[in-house]
Short mmCIF file of C-alpha atoms and ligand atoms in Angstrom, two decimals:
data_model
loop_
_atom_site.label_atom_id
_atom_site.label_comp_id
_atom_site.label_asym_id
_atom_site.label_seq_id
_atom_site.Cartn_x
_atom_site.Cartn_y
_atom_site.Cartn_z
CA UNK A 1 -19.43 5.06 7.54
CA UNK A 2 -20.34 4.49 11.21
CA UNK A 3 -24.28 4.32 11.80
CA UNK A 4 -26.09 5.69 14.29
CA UNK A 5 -26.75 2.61 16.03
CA UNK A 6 -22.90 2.83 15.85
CA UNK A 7 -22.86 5.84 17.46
CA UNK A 8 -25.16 5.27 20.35
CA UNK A 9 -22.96 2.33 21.36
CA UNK A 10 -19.95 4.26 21.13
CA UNK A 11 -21.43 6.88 23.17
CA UNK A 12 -21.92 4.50 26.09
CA UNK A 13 -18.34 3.57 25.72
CA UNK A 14 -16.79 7.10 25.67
CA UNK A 15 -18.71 7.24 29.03
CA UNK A 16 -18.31 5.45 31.63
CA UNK A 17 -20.21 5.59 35.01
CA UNK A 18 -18.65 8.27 37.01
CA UNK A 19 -19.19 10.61 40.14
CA UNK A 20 -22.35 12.78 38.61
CA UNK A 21 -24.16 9.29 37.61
CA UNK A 22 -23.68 7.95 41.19
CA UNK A 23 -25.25 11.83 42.50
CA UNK A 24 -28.47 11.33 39.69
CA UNK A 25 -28.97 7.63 41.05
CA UNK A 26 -29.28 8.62 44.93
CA UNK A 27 -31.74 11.03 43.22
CA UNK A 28 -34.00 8.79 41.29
CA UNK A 29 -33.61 6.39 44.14
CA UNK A 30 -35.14 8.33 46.46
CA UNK A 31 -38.41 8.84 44.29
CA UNK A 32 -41.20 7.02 43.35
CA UNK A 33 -41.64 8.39 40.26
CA UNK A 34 -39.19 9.49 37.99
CA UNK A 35 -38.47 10.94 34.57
CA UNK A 36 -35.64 11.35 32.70
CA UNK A 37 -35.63 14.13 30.13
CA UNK A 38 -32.70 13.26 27.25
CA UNK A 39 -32.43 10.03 28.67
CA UNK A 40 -29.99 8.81 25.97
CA UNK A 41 -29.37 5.21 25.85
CA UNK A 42 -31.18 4.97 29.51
CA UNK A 43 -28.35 4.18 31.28
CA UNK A 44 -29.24 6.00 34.57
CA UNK A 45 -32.88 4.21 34.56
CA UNK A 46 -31.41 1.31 33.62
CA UNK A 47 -29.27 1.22 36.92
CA UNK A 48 -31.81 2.32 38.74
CA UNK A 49 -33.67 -0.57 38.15
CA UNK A 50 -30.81 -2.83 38.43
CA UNK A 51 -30.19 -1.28 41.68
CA UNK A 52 -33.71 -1.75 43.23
CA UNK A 53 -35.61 1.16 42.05
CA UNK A 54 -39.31 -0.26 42.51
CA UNK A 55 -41.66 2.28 40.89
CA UNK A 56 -42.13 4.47 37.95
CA UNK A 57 -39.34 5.02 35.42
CA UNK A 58 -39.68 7.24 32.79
CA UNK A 59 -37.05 7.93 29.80
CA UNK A 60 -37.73 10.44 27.21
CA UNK A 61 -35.76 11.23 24.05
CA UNK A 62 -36.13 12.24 20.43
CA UNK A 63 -32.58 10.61 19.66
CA UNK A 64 -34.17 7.23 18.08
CA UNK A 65 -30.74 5.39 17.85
CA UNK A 66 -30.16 5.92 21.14
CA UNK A 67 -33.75 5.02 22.54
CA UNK A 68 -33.37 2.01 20.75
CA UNK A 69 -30.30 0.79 23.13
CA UNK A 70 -32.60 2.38 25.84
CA UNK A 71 -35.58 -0.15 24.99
CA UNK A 72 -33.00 -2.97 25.61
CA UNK A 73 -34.88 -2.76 29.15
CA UNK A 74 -38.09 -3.44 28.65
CA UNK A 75 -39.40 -2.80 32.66
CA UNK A 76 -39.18 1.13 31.75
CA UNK A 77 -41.05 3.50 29.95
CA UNK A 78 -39.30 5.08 27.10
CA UNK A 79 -40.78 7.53 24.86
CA UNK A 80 -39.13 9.41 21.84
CA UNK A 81 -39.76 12.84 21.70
CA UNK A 82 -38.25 16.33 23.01
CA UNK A 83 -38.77 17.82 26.20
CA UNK A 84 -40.76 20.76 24.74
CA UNK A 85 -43.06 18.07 23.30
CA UNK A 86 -43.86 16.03 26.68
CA UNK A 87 -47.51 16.19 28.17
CA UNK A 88 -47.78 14.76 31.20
CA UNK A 89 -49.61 16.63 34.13
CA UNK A 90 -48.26 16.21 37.76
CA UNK A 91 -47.64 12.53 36.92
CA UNK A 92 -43.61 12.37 38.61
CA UNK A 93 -42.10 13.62 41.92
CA UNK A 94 -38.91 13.98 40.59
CA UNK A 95 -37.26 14.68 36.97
CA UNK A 96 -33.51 14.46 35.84
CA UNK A 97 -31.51 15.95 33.26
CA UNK A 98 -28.15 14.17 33.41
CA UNK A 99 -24.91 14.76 31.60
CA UNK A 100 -26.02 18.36 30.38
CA UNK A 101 -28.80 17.68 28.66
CA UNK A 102 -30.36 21.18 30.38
CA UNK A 103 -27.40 22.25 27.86
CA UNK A 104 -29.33 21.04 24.22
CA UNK A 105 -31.91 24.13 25.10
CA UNK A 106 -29.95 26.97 23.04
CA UNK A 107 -32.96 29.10 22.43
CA UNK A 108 -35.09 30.74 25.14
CA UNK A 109 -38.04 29.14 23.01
CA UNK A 110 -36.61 25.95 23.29
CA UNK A 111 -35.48 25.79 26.91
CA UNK A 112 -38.65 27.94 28.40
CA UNK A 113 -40.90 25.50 26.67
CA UNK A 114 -38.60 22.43 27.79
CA UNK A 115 -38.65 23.63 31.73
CA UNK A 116 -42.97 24.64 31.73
CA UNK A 117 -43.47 20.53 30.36
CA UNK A 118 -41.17 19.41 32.88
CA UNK A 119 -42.71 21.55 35.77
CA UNK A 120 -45.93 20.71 34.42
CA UNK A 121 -45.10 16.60 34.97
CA UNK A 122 -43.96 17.02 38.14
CA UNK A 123 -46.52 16.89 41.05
CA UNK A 124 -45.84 20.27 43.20
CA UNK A 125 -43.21 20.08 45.56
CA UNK A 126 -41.84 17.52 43.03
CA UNK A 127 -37.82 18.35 42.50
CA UNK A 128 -35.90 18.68 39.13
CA UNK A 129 -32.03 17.79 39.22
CA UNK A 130 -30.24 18.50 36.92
CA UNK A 131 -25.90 19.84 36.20
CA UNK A 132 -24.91 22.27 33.12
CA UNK A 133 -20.96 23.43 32.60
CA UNK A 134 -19.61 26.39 34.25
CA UNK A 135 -19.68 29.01 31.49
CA UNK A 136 -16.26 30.81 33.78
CA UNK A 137 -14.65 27.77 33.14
CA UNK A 138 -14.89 28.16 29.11
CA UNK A 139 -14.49 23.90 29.05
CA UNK A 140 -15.21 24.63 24.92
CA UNK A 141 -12.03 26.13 24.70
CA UNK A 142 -10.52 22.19 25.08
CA UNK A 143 -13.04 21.46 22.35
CA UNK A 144 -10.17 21.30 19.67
CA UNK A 145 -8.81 18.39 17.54
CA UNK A 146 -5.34 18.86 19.01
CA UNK A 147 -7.14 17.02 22.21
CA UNK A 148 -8.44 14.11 20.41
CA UNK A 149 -9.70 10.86 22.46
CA UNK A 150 -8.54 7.52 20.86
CA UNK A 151 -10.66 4.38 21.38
CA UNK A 152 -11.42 1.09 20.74
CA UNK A 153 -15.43 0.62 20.52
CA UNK A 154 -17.45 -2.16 21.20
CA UNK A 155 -16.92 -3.82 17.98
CA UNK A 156 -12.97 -3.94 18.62
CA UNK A 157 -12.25 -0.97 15.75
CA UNK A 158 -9.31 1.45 16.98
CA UNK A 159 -10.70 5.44 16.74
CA UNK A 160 -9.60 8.65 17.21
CA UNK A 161 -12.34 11.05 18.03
CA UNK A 162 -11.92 14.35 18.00
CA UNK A 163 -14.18 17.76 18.73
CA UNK A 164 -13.84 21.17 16.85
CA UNK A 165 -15.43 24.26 17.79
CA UNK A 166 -16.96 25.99 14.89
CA UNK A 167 -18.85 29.42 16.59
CA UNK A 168 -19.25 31.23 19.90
CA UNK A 169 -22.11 33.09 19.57
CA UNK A 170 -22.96 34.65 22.69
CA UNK A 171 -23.48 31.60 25.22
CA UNK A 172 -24.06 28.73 22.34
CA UNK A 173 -21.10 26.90 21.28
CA UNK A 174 -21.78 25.43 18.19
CA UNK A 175 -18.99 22.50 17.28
CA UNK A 176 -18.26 19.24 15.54
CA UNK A 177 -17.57 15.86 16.64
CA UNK A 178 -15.56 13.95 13.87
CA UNK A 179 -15.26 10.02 14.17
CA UNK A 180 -12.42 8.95 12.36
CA UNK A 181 -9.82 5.83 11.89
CA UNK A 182 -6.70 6.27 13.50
CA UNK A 183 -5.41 6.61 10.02
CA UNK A 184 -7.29 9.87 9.68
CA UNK A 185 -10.50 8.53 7.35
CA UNK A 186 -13.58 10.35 8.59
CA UNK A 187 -16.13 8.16 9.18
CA UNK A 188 -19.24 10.50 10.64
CA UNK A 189 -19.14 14.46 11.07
CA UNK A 190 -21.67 15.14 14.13
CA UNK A 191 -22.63 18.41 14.79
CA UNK A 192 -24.31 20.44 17.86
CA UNK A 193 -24.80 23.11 20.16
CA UNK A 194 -24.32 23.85 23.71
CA UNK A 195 -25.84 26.72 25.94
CA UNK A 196 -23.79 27.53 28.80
CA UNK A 197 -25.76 29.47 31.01
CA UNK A 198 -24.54 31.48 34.15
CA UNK A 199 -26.16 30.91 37.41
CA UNK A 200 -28.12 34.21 37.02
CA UNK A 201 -29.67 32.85 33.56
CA UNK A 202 -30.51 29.64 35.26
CA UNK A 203 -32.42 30.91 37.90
CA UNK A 204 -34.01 33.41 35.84
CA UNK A 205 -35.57 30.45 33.65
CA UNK A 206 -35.99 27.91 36.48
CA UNK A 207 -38.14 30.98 38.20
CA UNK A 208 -40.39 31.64 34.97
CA UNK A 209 -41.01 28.18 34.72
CA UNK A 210 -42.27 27.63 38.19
CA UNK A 211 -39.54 26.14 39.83
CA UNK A 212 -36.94 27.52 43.19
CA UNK A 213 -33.91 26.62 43.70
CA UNK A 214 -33.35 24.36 46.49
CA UNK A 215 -29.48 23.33 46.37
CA UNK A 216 -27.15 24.41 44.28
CA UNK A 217 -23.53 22.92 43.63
CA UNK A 218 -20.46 22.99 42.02
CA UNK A 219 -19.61 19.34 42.13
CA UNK A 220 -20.84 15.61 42.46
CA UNK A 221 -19.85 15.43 45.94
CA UNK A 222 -22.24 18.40 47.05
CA UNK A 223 -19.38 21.13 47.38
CA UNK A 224 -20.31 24.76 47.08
CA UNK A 225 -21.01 26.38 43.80
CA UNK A 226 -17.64 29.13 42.84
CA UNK A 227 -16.36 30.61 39.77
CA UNK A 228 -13.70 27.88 38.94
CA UNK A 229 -16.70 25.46 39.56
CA UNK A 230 -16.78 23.01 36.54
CA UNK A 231 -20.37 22.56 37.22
CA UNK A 232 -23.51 24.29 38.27
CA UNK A 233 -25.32 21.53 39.50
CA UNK A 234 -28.91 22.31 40.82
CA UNK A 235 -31.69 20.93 42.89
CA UNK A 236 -35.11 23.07 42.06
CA UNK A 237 -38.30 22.17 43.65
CA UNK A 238 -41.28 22.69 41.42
CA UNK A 239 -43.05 25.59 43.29
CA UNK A 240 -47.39 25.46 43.45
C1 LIG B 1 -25.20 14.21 26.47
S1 LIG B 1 -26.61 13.24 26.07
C2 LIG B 1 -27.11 12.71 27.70
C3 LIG B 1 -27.85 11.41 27.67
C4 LIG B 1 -28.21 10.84 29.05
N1 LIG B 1 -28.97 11.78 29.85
C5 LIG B 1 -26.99 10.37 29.79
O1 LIG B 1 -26.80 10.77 30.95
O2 LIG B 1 -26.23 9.57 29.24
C6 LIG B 1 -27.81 14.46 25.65
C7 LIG B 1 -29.15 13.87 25.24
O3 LIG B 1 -30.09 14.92 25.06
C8 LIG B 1 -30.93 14.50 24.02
N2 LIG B 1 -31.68 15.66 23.49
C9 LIG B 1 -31.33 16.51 22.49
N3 LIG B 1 -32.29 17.42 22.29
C10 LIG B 1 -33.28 17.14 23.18
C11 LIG B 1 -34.55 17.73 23.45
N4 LIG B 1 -34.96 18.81 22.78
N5 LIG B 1 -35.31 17.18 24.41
C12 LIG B 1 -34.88 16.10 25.11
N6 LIG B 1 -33.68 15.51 24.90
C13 LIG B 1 -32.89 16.03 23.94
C14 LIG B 1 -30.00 13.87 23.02
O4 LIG B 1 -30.70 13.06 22.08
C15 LIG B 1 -29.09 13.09 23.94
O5 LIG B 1 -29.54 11.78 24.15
#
């Protein structure tokens, strides 16, 4: 049995601050007011504010495990809910989605209604950033538990993680994530979906929702967007 306050920490173990955090944190730097769709266990706000960040930061998430380790800063705003669900009217000049979250939207329902809340809580001219996998680059395909991760989590116990794609159906990946001992006992079965959207598809629902497409990228370091990209990684400004 791991929990899923377990699970929350563990996540924040399995990943470290890297190259795409340090691009999101020049973001939210540079803005007054900020909000963080699938903020997780707030890591990027909580940096921010570590790092200076002065105004408005807002962290939104319906994962309550997670939000928990989130509200360990209490000089943030954190809020549990979906993106779909949030209300706010021209209240932010700039909104993430870090680590893929723009990837948890597998239905057009789901990721039309997620983009109009988030265009409608950002003042015009406001900017959404946000990266999603390279669908070309098929990174599901190294989704399998011949590639497991081993680790030791923040409670010292040794674990082999490992990922298992169940379904491909059109551009949703559906798969599991199985937390086990290194002696093979499964302690949690996760299980999710991913959208991987091509450029095309992003635009198309960035456009609907109100938004153009200011930069786009196909790495942390601003390089151009290509086919072997492993990232599509785009700066939309939210249009008026
Ligand atoms: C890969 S994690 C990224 C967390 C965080 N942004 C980070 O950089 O560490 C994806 C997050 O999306 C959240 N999520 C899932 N469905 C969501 C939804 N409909 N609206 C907002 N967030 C959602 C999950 O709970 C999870 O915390």
């Amino acid at each position: 049995m791991y929990s899923d306050a377990d699970a929350a920490a563990l996540y924040d173990h399995l990943n470290p601050w890297g190259p795409s955090d340090d691009f999101y944190l020049s973001a939210v730097l540079g803005a007054r007011s900020v909000l963080d769709v699938g903020c997780g266990t707030g890591r990027l706000l909580h940096r921010a504010r570590e790092s200076g960040h002065t105004g408005r930061l807002c962290g939104v998430d319906p994962d309550v495990a997670a939000l928990a380790r989130a509200r360990r800063r209490t000089d943030v705003e954190w809020v549990e809910g979906t993106a779909a669900e949030m209300t706010w009217d021209r209240e932010f000049d700039l909104a993430v989605m870090a680590s893929n979250v723009f990837q948890v939207f597998v239905t057009d329902e789901d990721l039309r209604a997620s983009l109009a809340a988030t265009r409608a809580a950002l003042v015009d001219g406001g900017r959404l950033v946000f990266g999603t996998r390279n669908p070309r680059v098929r990174a599901w395909e190294g989704w399998n538990p011949s590639n497991p991760i081993d680790v030791v989590d923040h409670a010292g116990r040794e674990l082999r993680i490992s990922y298992r794609v169940e379904a491909v159906a059109g551009d949703v990946v559906r798969f599991t994530e199985t937390t086990a001992t290194r002696a093979g006992e499964r302690l949690r079965v996760d299980r999710a979906s991913l959208r991987f959207l091509d450029a095309a598809g992003v635009d198309r629902f960035l456009g609907a929702a109100g938004f153009e497409v200011e930069h786009r990228y196909g790495d942390w370091s601003r390089g151009p967007f290509t086919d072997t990209s492993d990232n599509l990684v785009t700066v939309a400004r939210a249009a008026s």
